[in-house]
Coordinates of C-alpha atoms in Angstrom, one line a residue:
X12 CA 254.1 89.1 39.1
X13 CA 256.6 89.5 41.7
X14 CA 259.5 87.4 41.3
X15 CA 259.8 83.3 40.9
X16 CA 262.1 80.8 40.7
X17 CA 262.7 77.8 39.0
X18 CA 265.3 75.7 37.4
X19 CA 266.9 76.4 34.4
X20 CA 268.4 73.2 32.4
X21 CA 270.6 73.2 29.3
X22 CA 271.4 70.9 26.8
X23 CA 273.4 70.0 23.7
X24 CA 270.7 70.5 21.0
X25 CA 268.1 68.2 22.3
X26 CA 266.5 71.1 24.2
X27 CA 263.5 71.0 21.8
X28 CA 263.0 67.3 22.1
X29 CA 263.5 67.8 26.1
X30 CA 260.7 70.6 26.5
X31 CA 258.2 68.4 24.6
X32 CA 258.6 65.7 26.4
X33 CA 258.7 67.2 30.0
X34 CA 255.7 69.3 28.4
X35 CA 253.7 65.6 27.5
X36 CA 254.5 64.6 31.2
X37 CA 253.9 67.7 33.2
X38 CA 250.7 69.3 30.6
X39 CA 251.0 73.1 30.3
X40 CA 252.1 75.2 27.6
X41 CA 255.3 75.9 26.4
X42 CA 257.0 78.6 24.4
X43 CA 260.4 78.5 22.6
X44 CA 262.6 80.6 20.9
X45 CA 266.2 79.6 18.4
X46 CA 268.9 81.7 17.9
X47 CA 268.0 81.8 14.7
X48 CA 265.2 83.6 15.6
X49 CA 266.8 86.4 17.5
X50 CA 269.2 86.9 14.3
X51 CA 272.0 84.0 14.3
X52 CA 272.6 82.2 11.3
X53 CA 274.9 79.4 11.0
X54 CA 275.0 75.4 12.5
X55 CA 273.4 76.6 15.6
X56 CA 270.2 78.9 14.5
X57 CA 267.7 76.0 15.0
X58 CA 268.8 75.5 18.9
X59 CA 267.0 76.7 21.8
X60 CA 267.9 79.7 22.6
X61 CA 264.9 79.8 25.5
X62 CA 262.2 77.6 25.8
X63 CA 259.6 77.8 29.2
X64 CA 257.1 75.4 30.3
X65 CA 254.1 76.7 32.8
X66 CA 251.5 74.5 33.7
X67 CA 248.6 74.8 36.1
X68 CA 249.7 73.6 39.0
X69 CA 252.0 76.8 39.1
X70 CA 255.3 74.8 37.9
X71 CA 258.2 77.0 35.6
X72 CA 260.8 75.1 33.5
X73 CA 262.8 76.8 31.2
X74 CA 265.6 75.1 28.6
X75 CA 268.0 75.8 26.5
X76 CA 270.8 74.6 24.1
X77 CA 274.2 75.4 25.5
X78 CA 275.7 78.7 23.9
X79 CA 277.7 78.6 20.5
X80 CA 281.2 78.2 22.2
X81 CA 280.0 76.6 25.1
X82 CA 279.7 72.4 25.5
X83 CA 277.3 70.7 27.9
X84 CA 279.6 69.1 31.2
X85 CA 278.4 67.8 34.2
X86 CA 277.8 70.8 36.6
X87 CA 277.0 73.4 33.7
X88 CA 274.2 72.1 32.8
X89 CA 271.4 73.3 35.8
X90 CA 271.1 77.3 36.7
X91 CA 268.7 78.8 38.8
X92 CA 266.5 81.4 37.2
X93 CA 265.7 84.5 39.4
X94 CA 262.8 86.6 36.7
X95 CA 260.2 89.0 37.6
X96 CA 259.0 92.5 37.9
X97 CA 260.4 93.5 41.1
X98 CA 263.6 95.6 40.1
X99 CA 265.0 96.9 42.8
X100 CA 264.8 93.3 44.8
X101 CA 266.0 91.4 41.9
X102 CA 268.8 93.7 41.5
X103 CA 269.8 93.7 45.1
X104 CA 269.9 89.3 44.7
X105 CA 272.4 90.3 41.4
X106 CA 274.3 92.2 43.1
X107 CA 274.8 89.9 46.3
X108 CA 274.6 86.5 44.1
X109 CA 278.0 88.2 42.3
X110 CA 279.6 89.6 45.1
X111 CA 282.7 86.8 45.6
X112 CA 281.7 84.8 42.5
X113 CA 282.0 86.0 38.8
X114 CA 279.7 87.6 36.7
X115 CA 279.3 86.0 33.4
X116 CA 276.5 88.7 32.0
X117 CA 276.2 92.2 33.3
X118 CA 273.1 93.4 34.3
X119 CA 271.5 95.7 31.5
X120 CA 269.4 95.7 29.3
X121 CA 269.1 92.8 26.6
X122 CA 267.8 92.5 23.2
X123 CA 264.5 91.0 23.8
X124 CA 263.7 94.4 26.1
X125 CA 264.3 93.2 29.8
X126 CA 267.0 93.6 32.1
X127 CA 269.1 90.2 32.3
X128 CA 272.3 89.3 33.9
X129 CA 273.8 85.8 35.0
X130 CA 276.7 85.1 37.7
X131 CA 278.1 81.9 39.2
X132 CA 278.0 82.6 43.2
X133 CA 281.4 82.0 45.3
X134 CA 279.9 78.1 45.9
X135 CA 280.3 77.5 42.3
X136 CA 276.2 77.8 41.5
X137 CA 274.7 79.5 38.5
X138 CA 272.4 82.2 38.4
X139 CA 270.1 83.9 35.6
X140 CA 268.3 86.8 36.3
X141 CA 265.6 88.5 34.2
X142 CA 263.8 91.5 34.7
X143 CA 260.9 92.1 33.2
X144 CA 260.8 95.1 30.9
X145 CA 257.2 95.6 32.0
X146 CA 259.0 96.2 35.9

């Protein structure tokens, strides 16, 4: 696998609706998970908690509802998505993407098995990165 790139957009419930419809424009498959389904109950279980697009033509989107806690504002609402199987190279990119910026998820080990952590880099940019337990 290696390690890819792509753009990571949030939204304010309509993540659902959102990964359809860029799924009827672009074609390709989509998978989606709620919070719900990783064990929140409440308001918010039926939201996205990550959704990803792939199609043929080798494009990646991924969505998601904005965190409980957390409300969609212009600038919050794009990341950039770092995943793969390359440990060693994804966690140097953590490491240096954090250095001087913040880190809003340390790196370890997450419930669904991989290794995940997400930063926002000392030009204000977000970062997700997701290694895959597989790596």
């Amino acid at each position: 696998m290696g390690v890819t790139l792509n753009p990571y957009l949030q939204f304010d419930g309509e993540a659902a609706d959102a990964i359809a419809f860029y799924a009827d424009v672009l074609g390709g498959t989509t998978q989606v998970m709620t919070f719900g389904q990783m064990g929140m109950e409440g308001p918010d279980a039926d939201k996205v908690m990550h959704g990803q697009l792939e199609n043929e033509h080798g494009i990646t989107l991924m969505v998601s509802d904005m965190p409980p806690g957390e409300s969609r504002q212009r600038g919050n609402d794009v990341r950039i998505s770092l995943s793969g199987d390359d440990e060693p190279t994804l966690r140097g990119w953590y490491e240096k993407l954090s250095a001087g910026g913040s880190v809003g998820t340390p790196l370890e080990k997450q419930m669904w098995g991989d290794l995940y952590g997400d930063c926002t880099d000392r030009f204000g940019v977000r970062w997700l990165v997701n290694i895959s337990a597989s790596g």
